[in-house]
């Protein structure tokens, strides 16, 4: 039986009896919210510390922008951006999540201390699920229609709540089959990722469909 009040991620048990704030730390030049704000590792680590001091329970470090029409980066570039920040924050006891869809980046980030892999592609890569299972990381399985380059080009659904819930259920089952424990899995309907404003509002009205 799953204990719904705990999310078990590598090295940590996070109580869900109250909401957990995830601080978003994009070490990229082009992310929509904070791209270019942290020009070096010291600045990024300082920002992560500030997030924790302000009440964040998780710091999510991303090295590739996923804003609409963003350009992908190669794994080496992404590694060079995230690994130094992940390792330093994790060494200070911060619960670090790495925002990546590349299994090779996730594997190295887990080795560097990341406790969670936040995958905007929803573990579509079977290799990603295996990496997370073998590394003992918690996962966030997110729904996104298309890719960041195409997701806002006229997104359409038969029924957005049913379609998104079906995808997340299927990917959660695949995660279980790959060896990720159920208590280590979180799901994300992907507000704003391949959705119109009306889609986003419909998902928010029916969040109980995802529990």
CSV table of C-alpha atoms in Angstrom, one decimal:
chain,number,residue,atom,x,y,z
A,1,UNK,CA,0.0,0.0,0.0
A,2,UNK,CA,1.4,3.4,-1.0
A,3,UNK,CA,1.8,6.0,1.8
A,4,UNK,CA,0.3,9.0,0.0
A,5,UNK,CA,1.9,11.4,2.5
A,6,UNK,CA,5.5,10.6,1.4
A,7,UNK,CA,7.4,11.0,-1.8
A,8,UNK,CA,10.5,8.9,-1.7
A,9,UNK,CA,13.4,10.2,-3.8
A,10,UNK,CA,17.1,9.3,-3.7
A,11,UNK,CA,18.3,9.9,-0.1
A,12,UNK,CA,15.2,11.7,1.0
A,13,UNK,CA,11.6,11.2,2.2
A,14,UNK,CA,9.5,14.3,1.4
A,15,UNK,CA,6.4,14.7,3.4
A,16,UNK,CA,3.4,15.7,1.3
A,17,UNK,CA,1.1,16.5,4.2
A,18,UNK,CA,1.7,20.1,3.1
A,19,UNK,CA,2.6,21.5,-0.3
A,20,UNK,CA,6.3,21.5,-1.3
A,21,UNK,CA,7.7,24.5,-3.1
A,22,UNK,CA,10.0,23.7,-6.0
A,23,UNK,CA,12.4,26.5,-6.9
A,24,UNK,CA,13.2,26.7,-10.6
A,25,UNK,CA,16.9,27.4,-11.4
A,26,UNK,CA,17.5,27.6,-15.1
A,27,UNK,CA,21.2,27.8,-15.9
A,28,UNK,CA,20.5,28.7,-19.5
A,29,UNK,CA,20.8,31.8,-21.6
A,30,UNK,CA,17.3,31.6,-23.0
A,31,UNK,CA,14.7,30.2,-20.6
A,32,UNK,CA,11.5,32.3,-20.4
A,33,UNK,CA,11.6,33.1,-16.7
A,34,UNK,CA,15.3,33.4,-15.6
A,35,UNK,CA,17.4,32.7,-18.6
A,36,UNK,CA,20.8,34.4,-18.4
A,37,UNK,CA,20.2,35.4,-14.8
A,38,UNK,CA,23.0,33.2,-13.5
A,39,UNK,CA,26.1,33.7,-15.6
A,40,UNK,CA,28.4,31.4,-13.6
A,41,UNK,CA,28.2,28.5,-11.2
A,42,UNK,CA,28.7,30.6,-8.1
A,43,UNK,CA,25.7,32.8,-9.0
A,44,UNK,CA,23.5,29.8,-9.7
A,45,UNK,CA,24.5,28.1,-6.4
A,46,UNK,CA,23.8,31.3,-4.5
A,47,UNK,CA,20.4,31.6,-6.1
A,48,UNK,CA,19.6,28.0,-5.1
A,49,UNK,CA,20.6,28.7,-1.5
A,50,UNK,CA,18.3,31.8,-1.6
A,51,UNK,CA,15.4,29.6,-2.8
A,52,UNK,CA,15.9,27.2,0.1
A,53,UNK,CA,16.2,30.1,2.6
A,54,UNK,CA,12.9,31.4,1.2
A,55,UNK,CA,11.1,28.1,1.8
A,56,UNK,CA,11.8,25.9,-1.3
A,57,UNK,CA,11.9,22.2,-0.4
A,58,UNK,CA,13.4,21.3,-3.8
A,59,UNK,CA,15.6,23.1,-6.3
A,60,UNK,CA,15.1,22.1,-9.9
A,61,UNK,CA,18.2,22.7,-12.1
A,62,UNK,CA,17.7,22.9,-15.8
A,63,UNK,CA,20.3,23.3,-18.5
A,64,UNK,CA,18.1,23.3,-21.7
A,65,UNK,CA,15.3,25.7,-22.3
A,66,UNK,CA,11.9,24.2,-22.9
A,67,UNK,CA,10.1,27.5,-23.7
A,68,UNK,CA,8.0,27.5,-26.9
A,69,UNK,CA,10.2,27.4,-30.0
A,70,UNK,CA,13.4,27.0,-28.0
A,71,UNK,CA,16.4,25.3,-29.6
A,72,UNK,CA,17.7,22.0,-28.2
A,73,UNK,CA,21.3,21.7,-26.9
A,74,UNK,CA,23.6,18.7,-27.0
A,75,UNK,CA,24.2,16.6,-23.9
A,76,UNK,CA,27.8,17.9,-23.3
A,77,UNK,CA,26.5,21.5,-23.2
A,78,UNK,CA,23.7,20.5,-20.8
A,79,UNK,CA,26.1,18.6,-18.6
A,80,UNK,CA,28.5,21.5,-18.4
A,81,UNK,CA,25.7,23.8,-17.2
A,82,UNK,CA,23.9,21.6,-14.7
A,83,UNK,CA,26.5,19.2,-13.1
A,84,UNK,CA,28.6,21.8,-11.2
A,85,UNK,CA,25.4,23.3,-9.7
A,86,UNK,CA,23.8,20.0,-8.9
A,87,UNK,CA,26.9,18.7,-7.1
A,88,UNK,CA,27.5,21.8,-5.0
A,89,UNK,CA,23.8,22.2,-3.9
A,90,UNK,CA,23.5,18.5,-3.2
A,91,UNK,CA,26.7,18.5,-1.1
A,92,UNK,CA,25.0,21.1,1.0
A,93,UNK,CA,22.0,18.9,1.7
A,94,UNK,CA,19.6,20.5,-0.8
A,95,UNK,CA,17.1,18.2,-2.4
A,96,UNK,CA,18.0,18.7,-6.1
A,97,UNK,CA,16.0,17.9,-9.1
A,98,UNK,CA,17.5,17.9,-12.6
A,99,UNK,CA,15.2,19.0,-15.4
A,100,UNK,CA,16.3,16.9,-18.4
A,101,UNK,CA,15.0,14.6,-21.0
A,102,UNK,CA,18.4,13.1,-21.9
A,103,UNK,CA,19.1,9.8,-20.1
A,104,UNK,CA,22.9,10.4,-20.2
A,105,UNK,CA,22.5,13.8,-18.5
A,106,UNK,CA,20.2,12.3,-15.9
A,107,UNK,CA,22.6,9.5,-15.2
A,108,UNK,CA,25.5,11.9,-14.5
A,109,UNK,CA,23.3,14.3,-12.5
A,110,UNK,CA,22.1,11.4,-10.3
A,111,UNK,CA,25.7,10.5,-9.7
A,112,UNK,CA,26.5,14.1,-8.9
A,113,UNK,CA,23.7,14.1,-6.2
A,114,UNK,CA,20.4,14.8,-7.9
A,115,UNK,CA,17.6,13.1,-6.1
A,116,UNK,CA,14.9,13.7,-8.7
A,117,UNK,CA,14.7,13.6,-12.5
A,118,UNK,CA,12.1,16.0,-13.9
A,119,UNK,CA,11.4,14.8,-17.4
A,120,UNK,CA,9.2,17.1,-19.6
A,121,UNK,CA,8.9,14.3,-22.2
A,122,UNK,CA,7.4,12.0,-19.6
A,123,UNK,CA,9.9,9.1,-19.7
A,124,UNK,CA,9.2,8.5,-23.3
A,125,UNK,CA,12.7,7.1,-23.5
A,126,UNK,CA,12.8,3.6,-22.0
A,127,UNK,CA,16.5,4.3,-21.2
A,128,UNK,CA,15.5,7.2,-19.0
A,129,UNK,CA,13.2,5.0,-16.9
A,130,UNK,CA,16.0,2.5,-16.5
A,131,UNK,CA,18.5,5.2,-15.5
A,132,UNK,CA,16.2,6.5,-12.8
A,133,UNK,CA,15.4,3.0,-11.5
A,134,UNK,CA,19.0,2.0,-11.3
A,135,UNK,CA,20.0,5.4,-9.7
A,136,UNK,CA,17.2,5.3,-7.2
A,137,UNK,CA,16.0,8.7,-8.2
A,138,UNK,CA,12.4,10.0,-7.8
A,139,UNK,CA,10.8,11.0,-11.1
A,140,UNK,CA,8.4,13.6,-12.3
A,141,UNK,CA,6.5,12.3,-15.4
A,142,UNK,CA,5.2,15.3,-17.3
A,143,UNK,CA,2.8,15.5,-20.3
A,144,UNK,CA,3.8,17.6,-23.3
A,145,UNK,CA,2.1,17.5,-26.7
A,146,UNK,CA,4.9,17.6,-29.3
A,147,UNK,CA,8.2,19.2,-28.6
A,148,UNK,CA,9.2,22.6,-27.3
A,149,UNK,CA,9.7,23.7,-30.9
A,150,UNK,CA,6.2,22.6,-31.9
A,151,UNK,CA,4.0,22.4,-28.8
A,152,UNK,CA,2.2,25.7,-29.1
A,153,UNK,CA,1.5,25.3,-32.9
A,154,UNK,CA,-2.3,24.7,-32.6
A,155,UNK,CA,-2.4,22.1,-29.8
A,156,UNK,CA,-5.6,20.0,-30.1
A,157,UNK,CA,-7.2,17.2,-28.0
A,158,UNK,CA,-10.2,14.9,-28.2
A,159,UNK,CA,-10.7,15.7,-24.4
A,160,UNK,CA,-7.7,17.3,-22.8
A,161,UNK,CA,-8.3,15.8,-19.3
A,162,UNK,CA,-8.9,12.3,-20.5
A,163,UNK,CA,-6.0,12.4,-23.0
A,164,UNK,CA,-3.5,13.8,-20.5
A,165,UNK,CA,-4.6,11.4,-17.8
A,166,UNK,CA,-4.4,8.4,-20.1
A,167,UNK,CA,-0.8,9.3,-21.1
A,168,UNK,CA,0.3,9.8,-17.5
A,169,UNK,CA,-1.3,6.6,-16.4
A,170,UNK,CA,0.4,4.7,-19.2
A,171,UNK,CA,3.8,6.2,-18.5
A,172,UNK,CA,3.5,5.6,-14.8
A,173,UNK,CA,2.8,2.0,-15.5
A,174,UNK,CA,5.9,1.9,-17.7
A,175,UNK,CA,7.9,3.4,-14.9
A,176,UNK,CA,6.8,0.7,-12.5
A,177,UNK,CA,7.6,-2.0,-15.0
A,178,UNK,CA,11.1,-0.4,-15.3
A,179,UNK,CA,11.6,-0.8,-11.6
A,180,UNK,CA,10.8,2.7,-10.2
A,181,UNK,CA,8.8,2.3,-7.0
A,182,UNK,CA,5.3,3.8,-7.0
A,183,UNK,CA,6.2,5.9,-4.0
A,184,UNK,CA,9.0,7.6,-6.1
A,185,UNK,CA,6.7,8.7,-8.9
A,186,UNK,CA,5.1,12.1,-9.3
A,187,UNK,CA,3.0,13.2,-12.3
A,188,UNK,CA,2.6,16.6,-13.9
A,189,UNK,CA,-0.2,17.4,-16.4
A,190,UNK,CA,2.2,19.9,-18.1
A,191,UNK,CA,0.3,23.2,-17.8
A,192,UNK,CA,1.4,25.4,-20.7
A,193,UNK,CA,3.2,22.6,-22.6
A,194,UNK,CA,1.2,22.0,-25.7
A,195,UNK,CA,-2.0,23.5,-24.3
A,196,UNK,CA,-4.1,26.5,-25.0
A,197,UNK,CA,-5.3,28.7,-22.1
A,198,UNK,CA,-8.6,26.9,-22.2
A,199,UNK,CA,-6.8,23.5,-22.0
A,200,UNK,CA,-4.8,24.8,-19.0
A,201,UNK,CA,-8.0,25.9,-17.2
A,202,UNK,CA,-9.8,22.7,-17.9
A,203,UNK,CA,-6.9,20.7,-16.5
A,204,UNK,CA,-6.8,22.9,-13.4
A,205,UNK,CA,-10.6,22.4,-12.9
A,206,UNK,CA,-10.2,18.6,-13.0
A,207,UNK,CA,-7.0,17.9,-11.1
A,208,UNK,CA,-8.9,15.2,-9.2
A,209,UNK,CA,-8.8,13.2,-12.4
A,210,UNK,CA,-5.0,12.7,-11.8
A,211,UNK,CA,-5.0,11.5,-8.2
